[in-house]
Short mmCIF file of C-alpha atoms and ligand atoms in Angstrom, two decimals:
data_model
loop_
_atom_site.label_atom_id
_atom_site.label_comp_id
_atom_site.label_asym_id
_atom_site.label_seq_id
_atom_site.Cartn_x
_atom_site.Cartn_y
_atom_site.Cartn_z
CA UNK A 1 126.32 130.48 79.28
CA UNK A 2 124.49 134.29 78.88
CA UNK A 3 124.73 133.46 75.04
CA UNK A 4 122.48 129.93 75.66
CA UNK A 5 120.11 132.15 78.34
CA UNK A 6 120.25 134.87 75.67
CA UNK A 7 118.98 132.10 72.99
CA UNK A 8 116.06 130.96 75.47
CA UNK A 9 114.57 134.70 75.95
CA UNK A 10 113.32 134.16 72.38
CA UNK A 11 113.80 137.60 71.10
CA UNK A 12 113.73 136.57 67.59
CA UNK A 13 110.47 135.33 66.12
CA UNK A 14 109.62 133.25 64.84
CA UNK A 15 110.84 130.54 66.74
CA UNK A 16 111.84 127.94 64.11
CA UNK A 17 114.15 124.27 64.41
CA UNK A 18 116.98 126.10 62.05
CA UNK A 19 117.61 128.81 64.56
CA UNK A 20 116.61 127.48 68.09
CA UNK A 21 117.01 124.26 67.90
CA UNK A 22 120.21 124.29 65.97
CA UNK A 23 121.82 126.75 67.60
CA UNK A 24 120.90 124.62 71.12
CA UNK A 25 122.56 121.84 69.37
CA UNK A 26 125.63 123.69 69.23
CA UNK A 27 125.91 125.05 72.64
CA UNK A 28 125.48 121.94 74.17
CA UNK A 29 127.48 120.16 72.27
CA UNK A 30 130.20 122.85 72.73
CA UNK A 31 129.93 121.98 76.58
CA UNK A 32 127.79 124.59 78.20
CA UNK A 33 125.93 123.21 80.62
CA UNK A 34 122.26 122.11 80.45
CA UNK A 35 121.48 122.48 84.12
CA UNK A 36 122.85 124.90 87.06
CA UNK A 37 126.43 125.93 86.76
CA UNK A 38 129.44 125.66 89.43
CA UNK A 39 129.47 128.99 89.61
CA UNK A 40 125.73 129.49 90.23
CA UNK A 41 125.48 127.04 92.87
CA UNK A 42 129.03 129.09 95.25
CA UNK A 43 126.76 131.97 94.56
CA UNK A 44 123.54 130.55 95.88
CA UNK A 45 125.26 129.33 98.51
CA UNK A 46 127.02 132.90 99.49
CA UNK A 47 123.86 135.14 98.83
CA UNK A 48 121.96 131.97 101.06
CA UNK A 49 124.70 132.37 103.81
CA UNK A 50 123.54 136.32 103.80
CA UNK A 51 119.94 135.94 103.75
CA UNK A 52 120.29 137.56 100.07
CA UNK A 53 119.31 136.16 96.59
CA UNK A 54 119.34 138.25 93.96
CA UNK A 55 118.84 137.10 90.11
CA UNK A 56 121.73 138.42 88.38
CA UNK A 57 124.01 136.08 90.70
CA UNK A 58 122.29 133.05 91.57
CA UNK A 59 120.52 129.83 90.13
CA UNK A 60 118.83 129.42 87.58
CA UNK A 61 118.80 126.58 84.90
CA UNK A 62 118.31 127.30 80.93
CA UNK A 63 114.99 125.34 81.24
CA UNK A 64 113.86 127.75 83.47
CA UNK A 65 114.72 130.61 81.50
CA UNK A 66 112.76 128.80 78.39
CA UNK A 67 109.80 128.51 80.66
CA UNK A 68 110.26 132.36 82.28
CA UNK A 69 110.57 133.23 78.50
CA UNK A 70 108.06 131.92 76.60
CA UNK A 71 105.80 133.82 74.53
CA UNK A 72 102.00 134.14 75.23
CA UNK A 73 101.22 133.62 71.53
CA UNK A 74 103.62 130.51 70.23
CA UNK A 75 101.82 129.19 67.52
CA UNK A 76 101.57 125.44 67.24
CA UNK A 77 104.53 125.15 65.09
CA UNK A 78 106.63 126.81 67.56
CA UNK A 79 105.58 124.59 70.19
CA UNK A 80 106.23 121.85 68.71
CA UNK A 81 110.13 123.75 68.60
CA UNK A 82 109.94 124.87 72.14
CA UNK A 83 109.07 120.83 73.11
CA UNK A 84 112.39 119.88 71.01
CA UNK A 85 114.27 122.26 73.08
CA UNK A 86 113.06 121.14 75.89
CA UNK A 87 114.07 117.51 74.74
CA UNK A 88 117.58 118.22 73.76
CA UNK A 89 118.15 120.05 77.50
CA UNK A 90 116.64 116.96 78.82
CA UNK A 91 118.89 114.51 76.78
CA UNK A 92 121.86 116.74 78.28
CA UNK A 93 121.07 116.53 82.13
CA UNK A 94 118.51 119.68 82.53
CA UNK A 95 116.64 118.65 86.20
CA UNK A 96 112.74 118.71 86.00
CA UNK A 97 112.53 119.22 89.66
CA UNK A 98 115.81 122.12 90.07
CA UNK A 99 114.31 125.18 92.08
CA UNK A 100 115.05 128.91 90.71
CA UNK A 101 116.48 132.15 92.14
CA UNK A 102 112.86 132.84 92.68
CA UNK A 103 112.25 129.45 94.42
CA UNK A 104 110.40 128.44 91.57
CA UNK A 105 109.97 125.21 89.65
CA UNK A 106 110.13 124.94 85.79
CA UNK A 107 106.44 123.35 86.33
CA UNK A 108 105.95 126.63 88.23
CA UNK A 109 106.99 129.26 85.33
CA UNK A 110 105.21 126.76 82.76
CA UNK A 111 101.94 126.71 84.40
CA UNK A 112 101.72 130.98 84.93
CA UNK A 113 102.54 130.90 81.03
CA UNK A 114 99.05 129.50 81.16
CA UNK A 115 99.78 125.60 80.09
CA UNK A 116 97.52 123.61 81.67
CA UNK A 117 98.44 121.05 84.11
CA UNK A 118 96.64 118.16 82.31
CA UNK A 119 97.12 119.40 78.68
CA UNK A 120 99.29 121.65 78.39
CA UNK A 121 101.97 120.11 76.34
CA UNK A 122 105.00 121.57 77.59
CA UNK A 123 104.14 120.83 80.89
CA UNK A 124 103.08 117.67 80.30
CA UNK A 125 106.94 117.12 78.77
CA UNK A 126 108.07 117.82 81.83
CA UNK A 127 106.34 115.48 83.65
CA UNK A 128 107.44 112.76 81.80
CA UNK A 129 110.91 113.67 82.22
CA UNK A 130 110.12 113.59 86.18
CA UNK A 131 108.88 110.37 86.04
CA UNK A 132 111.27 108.68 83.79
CA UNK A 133 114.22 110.47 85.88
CA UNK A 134 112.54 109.16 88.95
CA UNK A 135 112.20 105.84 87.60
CA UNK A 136 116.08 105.65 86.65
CA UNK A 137 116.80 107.23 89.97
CA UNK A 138 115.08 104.32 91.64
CA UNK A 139 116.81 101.63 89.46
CA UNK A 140 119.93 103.12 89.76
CA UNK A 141 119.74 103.02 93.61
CA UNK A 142 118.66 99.87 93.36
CA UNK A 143 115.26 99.95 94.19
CA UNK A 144 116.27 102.33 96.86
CA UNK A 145 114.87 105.66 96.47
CA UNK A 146 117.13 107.94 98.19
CA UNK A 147 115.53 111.47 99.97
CA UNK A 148 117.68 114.39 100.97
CA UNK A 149 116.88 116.22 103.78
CA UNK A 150 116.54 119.52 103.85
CA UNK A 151 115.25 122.56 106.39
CA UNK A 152 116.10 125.21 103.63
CA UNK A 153 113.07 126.51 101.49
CA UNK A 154 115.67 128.12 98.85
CA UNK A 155 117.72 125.05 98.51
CA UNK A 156 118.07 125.06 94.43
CA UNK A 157 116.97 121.47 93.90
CA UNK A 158 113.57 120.78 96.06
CA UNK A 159 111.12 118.35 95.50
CA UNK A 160 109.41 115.91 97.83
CA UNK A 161 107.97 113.03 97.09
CA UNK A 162 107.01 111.85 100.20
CA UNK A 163 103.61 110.94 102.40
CA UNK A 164 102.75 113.57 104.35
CA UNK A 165 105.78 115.16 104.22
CA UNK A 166 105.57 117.78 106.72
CA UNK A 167 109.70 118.03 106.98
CA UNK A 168 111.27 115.43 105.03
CA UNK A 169 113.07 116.65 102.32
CA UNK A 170 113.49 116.54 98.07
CA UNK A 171 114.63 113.56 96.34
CA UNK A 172 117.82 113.71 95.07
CA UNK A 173 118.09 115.23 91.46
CA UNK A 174 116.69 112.64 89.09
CA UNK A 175 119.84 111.78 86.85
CA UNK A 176 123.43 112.80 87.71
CA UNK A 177 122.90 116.44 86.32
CA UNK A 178 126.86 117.52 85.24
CA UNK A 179 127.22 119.92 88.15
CA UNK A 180 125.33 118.59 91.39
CA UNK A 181 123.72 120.95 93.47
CA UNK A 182 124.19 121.45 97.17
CA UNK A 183 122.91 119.17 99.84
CA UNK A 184 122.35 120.47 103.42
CA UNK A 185 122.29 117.97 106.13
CA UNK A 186 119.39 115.99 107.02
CA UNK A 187 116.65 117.48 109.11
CA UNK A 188 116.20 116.43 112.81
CA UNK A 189 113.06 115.83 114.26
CA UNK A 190 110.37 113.46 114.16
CA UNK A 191 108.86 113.52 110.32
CA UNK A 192 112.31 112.96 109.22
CA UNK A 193 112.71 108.82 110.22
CA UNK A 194 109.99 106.39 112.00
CA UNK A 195 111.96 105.21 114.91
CA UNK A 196 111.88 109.23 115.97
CA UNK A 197 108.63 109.51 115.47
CA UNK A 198 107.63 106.61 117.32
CA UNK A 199 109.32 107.71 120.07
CA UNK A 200 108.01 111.48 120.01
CA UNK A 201 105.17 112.28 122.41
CA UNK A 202 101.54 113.80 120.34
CA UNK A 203 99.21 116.10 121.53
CA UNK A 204 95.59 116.24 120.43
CA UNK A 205 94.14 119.81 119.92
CA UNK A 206 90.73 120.21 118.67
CA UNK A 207 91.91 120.49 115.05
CA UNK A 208 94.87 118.41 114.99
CA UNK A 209 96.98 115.82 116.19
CA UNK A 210 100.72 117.24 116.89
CA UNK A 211 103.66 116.39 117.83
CA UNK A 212 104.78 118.22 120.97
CA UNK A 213 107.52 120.97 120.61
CA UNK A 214 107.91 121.14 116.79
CA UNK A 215 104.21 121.23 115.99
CA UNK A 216 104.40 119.13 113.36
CA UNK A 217 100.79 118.35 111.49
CA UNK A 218 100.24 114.49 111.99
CA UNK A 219 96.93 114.77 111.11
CA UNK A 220 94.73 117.55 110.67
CA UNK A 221 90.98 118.38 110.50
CA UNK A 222 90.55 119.87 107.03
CA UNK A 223 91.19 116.13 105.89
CA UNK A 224 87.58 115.43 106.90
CA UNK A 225 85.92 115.56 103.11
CA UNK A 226 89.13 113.49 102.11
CA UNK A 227 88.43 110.85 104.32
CA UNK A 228 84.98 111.05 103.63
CA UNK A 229 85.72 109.96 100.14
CA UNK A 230 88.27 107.77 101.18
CA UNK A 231 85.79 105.80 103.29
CA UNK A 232 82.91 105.93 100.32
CA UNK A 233 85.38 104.46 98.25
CA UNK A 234 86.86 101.38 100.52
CA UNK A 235 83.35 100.48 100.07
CA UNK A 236 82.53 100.90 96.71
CA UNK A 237 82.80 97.13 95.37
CA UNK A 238 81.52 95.23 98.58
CA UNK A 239 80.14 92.44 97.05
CA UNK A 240 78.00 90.52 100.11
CA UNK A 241 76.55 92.50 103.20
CA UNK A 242 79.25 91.76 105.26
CA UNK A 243 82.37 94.23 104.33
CA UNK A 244 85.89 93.83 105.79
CA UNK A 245 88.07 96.87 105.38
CA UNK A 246 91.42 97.95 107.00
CA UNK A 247 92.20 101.26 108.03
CA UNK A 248 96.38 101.32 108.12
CA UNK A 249 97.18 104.39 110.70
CA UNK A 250 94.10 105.66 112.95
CA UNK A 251 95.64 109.83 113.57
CA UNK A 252 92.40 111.46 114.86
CA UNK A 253 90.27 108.61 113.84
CA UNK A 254 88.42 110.70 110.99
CA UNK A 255 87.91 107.84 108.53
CA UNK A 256 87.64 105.62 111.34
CA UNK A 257 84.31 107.68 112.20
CA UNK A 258 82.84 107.16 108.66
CA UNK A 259 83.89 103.37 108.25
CA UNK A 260 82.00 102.77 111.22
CA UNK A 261 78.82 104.74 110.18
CA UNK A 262 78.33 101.80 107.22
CA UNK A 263 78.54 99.21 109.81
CA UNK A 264 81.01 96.92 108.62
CA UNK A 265 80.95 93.47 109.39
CA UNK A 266 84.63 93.95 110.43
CA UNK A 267 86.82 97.27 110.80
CA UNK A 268 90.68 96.26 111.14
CA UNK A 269 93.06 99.39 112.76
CA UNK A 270 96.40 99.41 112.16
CA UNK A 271 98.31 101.90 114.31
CA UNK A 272 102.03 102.04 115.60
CA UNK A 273 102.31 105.02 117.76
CA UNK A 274 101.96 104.58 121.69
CA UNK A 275 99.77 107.56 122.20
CA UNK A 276 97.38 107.11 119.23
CA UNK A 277 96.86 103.63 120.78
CA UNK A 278 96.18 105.27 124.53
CA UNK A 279 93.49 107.61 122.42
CA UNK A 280 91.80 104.36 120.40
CA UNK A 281 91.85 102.94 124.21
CA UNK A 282 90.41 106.08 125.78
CA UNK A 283 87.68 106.45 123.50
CA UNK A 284 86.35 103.17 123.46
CA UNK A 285 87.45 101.49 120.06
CA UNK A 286 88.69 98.17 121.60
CA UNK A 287 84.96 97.78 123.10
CA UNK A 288 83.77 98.06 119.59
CA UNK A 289 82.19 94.62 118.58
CA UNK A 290 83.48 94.72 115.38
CA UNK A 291 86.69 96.71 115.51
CA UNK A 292 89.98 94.53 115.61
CA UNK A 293 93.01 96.96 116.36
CA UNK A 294 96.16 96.04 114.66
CA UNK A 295 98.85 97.12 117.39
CA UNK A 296 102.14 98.06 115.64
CA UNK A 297 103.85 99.14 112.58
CA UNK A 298 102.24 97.79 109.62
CA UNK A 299 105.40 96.17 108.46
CA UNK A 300 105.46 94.01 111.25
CA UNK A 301 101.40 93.24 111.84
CA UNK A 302 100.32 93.18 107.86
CA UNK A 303 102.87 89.87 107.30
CA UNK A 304 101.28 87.61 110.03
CA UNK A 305 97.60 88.37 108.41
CA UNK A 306 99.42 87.65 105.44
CA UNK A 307 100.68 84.41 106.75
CA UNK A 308 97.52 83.11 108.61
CA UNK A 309 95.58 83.78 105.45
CA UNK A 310 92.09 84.14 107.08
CA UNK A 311 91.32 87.32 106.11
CA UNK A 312 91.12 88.91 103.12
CA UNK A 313 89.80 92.59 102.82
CA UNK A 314 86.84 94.68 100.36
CA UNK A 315 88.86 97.37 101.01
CA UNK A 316 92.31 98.96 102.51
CA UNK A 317 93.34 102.68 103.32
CA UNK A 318 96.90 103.59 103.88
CA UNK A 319 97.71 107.00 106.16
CA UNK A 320 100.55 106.70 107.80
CA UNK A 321 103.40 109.90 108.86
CA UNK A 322 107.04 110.01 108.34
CA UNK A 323 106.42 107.56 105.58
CA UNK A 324 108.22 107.56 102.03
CA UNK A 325 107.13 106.39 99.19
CA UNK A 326 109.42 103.54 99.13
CA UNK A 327 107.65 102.43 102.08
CA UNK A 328 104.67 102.15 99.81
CA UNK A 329 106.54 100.46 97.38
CA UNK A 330 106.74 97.59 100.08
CA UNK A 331 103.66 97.67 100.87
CA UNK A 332 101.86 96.95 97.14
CA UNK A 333 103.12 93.49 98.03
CA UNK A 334 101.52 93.37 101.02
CA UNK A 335 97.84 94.61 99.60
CA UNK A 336 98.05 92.19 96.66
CA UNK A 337 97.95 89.31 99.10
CA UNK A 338 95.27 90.54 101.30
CA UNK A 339 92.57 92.56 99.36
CA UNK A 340 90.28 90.41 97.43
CA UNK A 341 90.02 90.16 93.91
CA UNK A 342 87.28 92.63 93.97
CA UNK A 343 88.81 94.65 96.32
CA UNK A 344 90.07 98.51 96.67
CA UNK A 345 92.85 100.06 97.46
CA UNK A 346 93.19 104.44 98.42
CA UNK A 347 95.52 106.37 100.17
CA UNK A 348 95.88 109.51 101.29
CA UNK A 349 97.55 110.97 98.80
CA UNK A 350 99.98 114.05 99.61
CA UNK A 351 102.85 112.44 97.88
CA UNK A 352 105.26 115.57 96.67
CA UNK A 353 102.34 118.05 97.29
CA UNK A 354 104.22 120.80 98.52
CA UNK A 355 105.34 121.09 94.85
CA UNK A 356 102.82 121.14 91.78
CA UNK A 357 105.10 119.53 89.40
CA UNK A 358 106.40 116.66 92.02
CA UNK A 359 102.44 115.94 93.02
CA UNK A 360 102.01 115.52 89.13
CA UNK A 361 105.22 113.50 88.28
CA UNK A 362 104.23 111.26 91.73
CA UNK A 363 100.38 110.76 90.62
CA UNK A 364 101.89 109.18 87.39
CA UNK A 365 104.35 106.81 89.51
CA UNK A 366 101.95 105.63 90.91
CA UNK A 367 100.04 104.47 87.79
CA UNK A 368 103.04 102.91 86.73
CA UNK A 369 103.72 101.04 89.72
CA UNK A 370 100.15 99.71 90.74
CA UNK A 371 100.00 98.39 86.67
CA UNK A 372 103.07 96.45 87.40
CA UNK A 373 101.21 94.36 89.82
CA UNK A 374 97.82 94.23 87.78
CA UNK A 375 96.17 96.69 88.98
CA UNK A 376 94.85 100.03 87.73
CA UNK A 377 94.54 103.79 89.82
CA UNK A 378 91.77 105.84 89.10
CA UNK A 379 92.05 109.18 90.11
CA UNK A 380 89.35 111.79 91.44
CA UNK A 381 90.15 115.43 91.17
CA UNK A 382 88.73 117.90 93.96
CA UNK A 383 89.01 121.23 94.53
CA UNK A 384 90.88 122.07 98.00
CA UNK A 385 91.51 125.68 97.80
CA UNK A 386 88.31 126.40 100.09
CA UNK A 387 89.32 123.80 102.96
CA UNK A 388 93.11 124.32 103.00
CA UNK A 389 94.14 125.33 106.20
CA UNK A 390 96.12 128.69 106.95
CA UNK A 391 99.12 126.26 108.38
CA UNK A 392 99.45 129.32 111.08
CA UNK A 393 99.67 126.32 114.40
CA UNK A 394 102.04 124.21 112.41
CA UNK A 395 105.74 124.07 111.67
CA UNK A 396 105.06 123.68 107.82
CA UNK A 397 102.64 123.26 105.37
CA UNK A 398 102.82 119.47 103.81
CA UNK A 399 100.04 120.56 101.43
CA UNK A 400 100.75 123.27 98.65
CA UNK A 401 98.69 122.07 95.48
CA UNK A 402 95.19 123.63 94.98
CA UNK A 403 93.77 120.16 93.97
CA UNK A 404 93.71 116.54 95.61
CA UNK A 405 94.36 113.69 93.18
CA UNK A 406 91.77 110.86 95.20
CA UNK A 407 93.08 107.62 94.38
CA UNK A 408 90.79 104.09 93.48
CA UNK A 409 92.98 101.49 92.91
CA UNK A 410 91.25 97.78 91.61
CA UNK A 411 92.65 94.70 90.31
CA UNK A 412 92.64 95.22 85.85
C1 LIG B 1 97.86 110.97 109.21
S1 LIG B 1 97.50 109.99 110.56
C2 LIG B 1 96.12 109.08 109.97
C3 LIG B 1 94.90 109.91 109.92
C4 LIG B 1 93.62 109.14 109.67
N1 LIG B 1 93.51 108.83 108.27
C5 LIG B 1 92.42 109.92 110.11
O1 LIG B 1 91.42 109.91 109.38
O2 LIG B 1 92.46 110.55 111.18
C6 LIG B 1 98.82 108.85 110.48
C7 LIG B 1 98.78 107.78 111.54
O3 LIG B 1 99.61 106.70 111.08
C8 LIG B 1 100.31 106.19 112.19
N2 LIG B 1 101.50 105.48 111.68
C9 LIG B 1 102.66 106.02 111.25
N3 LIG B 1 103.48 105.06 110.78
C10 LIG B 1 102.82 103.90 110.92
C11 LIG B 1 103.15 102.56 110.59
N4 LIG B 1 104.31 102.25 110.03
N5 LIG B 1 102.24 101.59 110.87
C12 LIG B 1 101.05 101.90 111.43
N6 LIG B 1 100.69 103.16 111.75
C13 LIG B 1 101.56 104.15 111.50
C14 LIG B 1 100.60 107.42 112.99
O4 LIG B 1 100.95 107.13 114.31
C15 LIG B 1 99.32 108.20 112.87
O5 LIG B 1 98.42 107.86 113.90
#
């Protein structure tokens, strides 16, 4: 095992296929293993147990040393080397999404090499990996994509890929790595499963909407120049004066507010939570003239539009909470029979974003998975790092990436 690590420090220069690559070969072949250790993961869990990490005795995954390792100045030869490496740890079972001794993703140490997140080869390696692994994941569960749950911000393998994820917790590691890391229990509380949620009481603050006790964000403020754009967007193909959009889960009502500034000729409201519904009531929105609220889970009010086939929509935004993404999965079908041909679809998209790497490998998913039903995703890339919140009145941040990938999804 130190001999492979040793290998991936590249002390010798330069780094060529005969001596990496080969040597990598061997290793591997020879049984050493591509991801974390047994051994590793009994000392994570002791140092964990004491409150205590230190590097010489915990996890860490040869990728992860690569990426820790690499020199400033490969050339491009060497790259191309360093992506075969990467490759053959791939072929053998190396996670994309495995967290290090330092809590770190390999996306993490590849991006502070100073790859780019859009370019940079290497990194750009491993986000294919994520998505095929996630994509086999999903297939193997049959469709199902299974989450972990997980309170513990130095479990080894962490990686959300969730909607608003405030607490729910990393997707299980992509393929069946040869050792499989640890798996704490499932969370409690209301982000972790709908029927919880549903039952837990909010509080509006004048920032926020919470849930009481935990403090978990539902929906916060800072949002506002998302759902500006979000609302911009549902109506950027109207074709006729008369739009019809649906907002799927109303929170603090901020795109609400900016759908009803362009005066649509009808404004659907889909919302399942008791209290968000008293709000909507208390502030007037069933008076509005052209408002139609939508009272229940969208699983259950989406299928009879569906059914009576009278409406079709110019636009639909999904924000929901304690979603996953197979949730949206579901509801792709759903949208396909109910926007119009010329219709758009957004979201709010947080999906993995309290990782960089699982907000890249999940903006790619998505791609894929809208294509599969004709349909194309645009993205628009903003710069969030002035309007991200502090998270100081909130259990947890559900929003770690310094960018927000705005989605525009259209029929092809
Ligand atoms: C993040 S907030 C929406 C924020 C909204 N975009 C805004 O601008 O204020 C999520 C909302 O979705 C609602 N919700 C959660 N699951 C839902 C479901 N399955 N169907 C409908 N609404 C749901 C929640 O109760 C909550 O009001």
């Amino acid at each position: 095992m130190s001999e492979l690590h040793s290998l991936l420090g590249f002390s010798e220069r330069p780094v060529t296929r005969e001596r990496y690559v080969e040597t990598l070969r061997a290793y591997l072949r020879a049984g050493v293993p591509a991801t974390y250790t047994l051994e590793q993961v009994a000392a994570f869990e002791k140092d964990g147990d004491q409150g205590e990490v230190t590097a010489e005795d915990s996890s860490t995954t040869p990728l992860h040393v690569l990426a820790r390792s690499l020199p400033r100045d490969l050339t491009e030869a060497e790259r191309a080397v360093v992506l075969e490496l990467m490759d053959m740890l791939f072929e053998y079972g190396a996670g994309w999404n495995f967290l290090d001794y330092e809590g770190k993703t390999v996306g993490d140490l590849l991006l502070e090499s100073g790859e780019d997140s859009e370019t940079g080869p290497l990194y750009r390696r491993l986000v294919e990996a994520g998505v095929s692994a996630e994509l086999l994941l999903r297939k193997l569960n049959g469709g199902e994509i299974e989450f972990l749950e997980d309170d513990d911000e130095r479990d080894p393998q962490e990686c959300e890929s969730v909607e608003r994820p405030a607490d729910e917790g990393p997707v299980d590691p992509p393929v069946d790595p040869p050792v499989d890391p640890p798996v704490d229990p499932p969370v409690d509380g209301p982000a972790a499963d709908q029927d919880t949620y549903l039952k837990t009481t909010l509080e509006y603050t004048d920032d926020a909407l919470l849930t009481q006790g935990d403090k978990h964000g539902v929906m916060m403020e800072w949002e506002t120049e998302i759902m500006k754009l979000a609302a911009d967007t549902l109506f950027s193909s109207v074709e006729d004066d008369a739009p019809i959009v649906l907002n799927i889960g109303f929170g603090m009502g901020i795109i609400d507010g900016f759908i009803q500034q362009k005066t649509p000729k009808k404004h659907y409201i889909c919302e399942a939570h008791p209290d968000v519904l008293a709000k909507l009531r208390e502030d007037g929105w069933y008076e509005k003239p052209n408002v139609v609220i939508l009272e229940g889970r969208w699983q259950d009010t989406l299928n009879k539009l569906l059914d009576d086939g009278e409406v079709f929509f110019d636009g639909i935004y999904y924000d929901t909470f304690s979603e996953h993404y197979k949730d949206m999965l579901d509801l792709y079908d759903v949208v396909v029979g109910l926007i119009k041909p010329t219709g758009v679809f957004s979201f709010f998209n947080g999906l993995g974003a309290d990782r960089q790497i699982c907000y890249d490998v999940y903006k790619a998913i998505v791609e894929l998975d809208v294509n599969n039903y004709g349909m194309k995703c645009e993205y628009k890339k903003i710069d969030i790092t002035k309007i991200l919140p502090d998270w100081k009145n909130v259990k947890r941040s559900y929003y770690n990436v310094n960018y927000y990938y705005h989605p525009r999804i259209s029929f092809l």
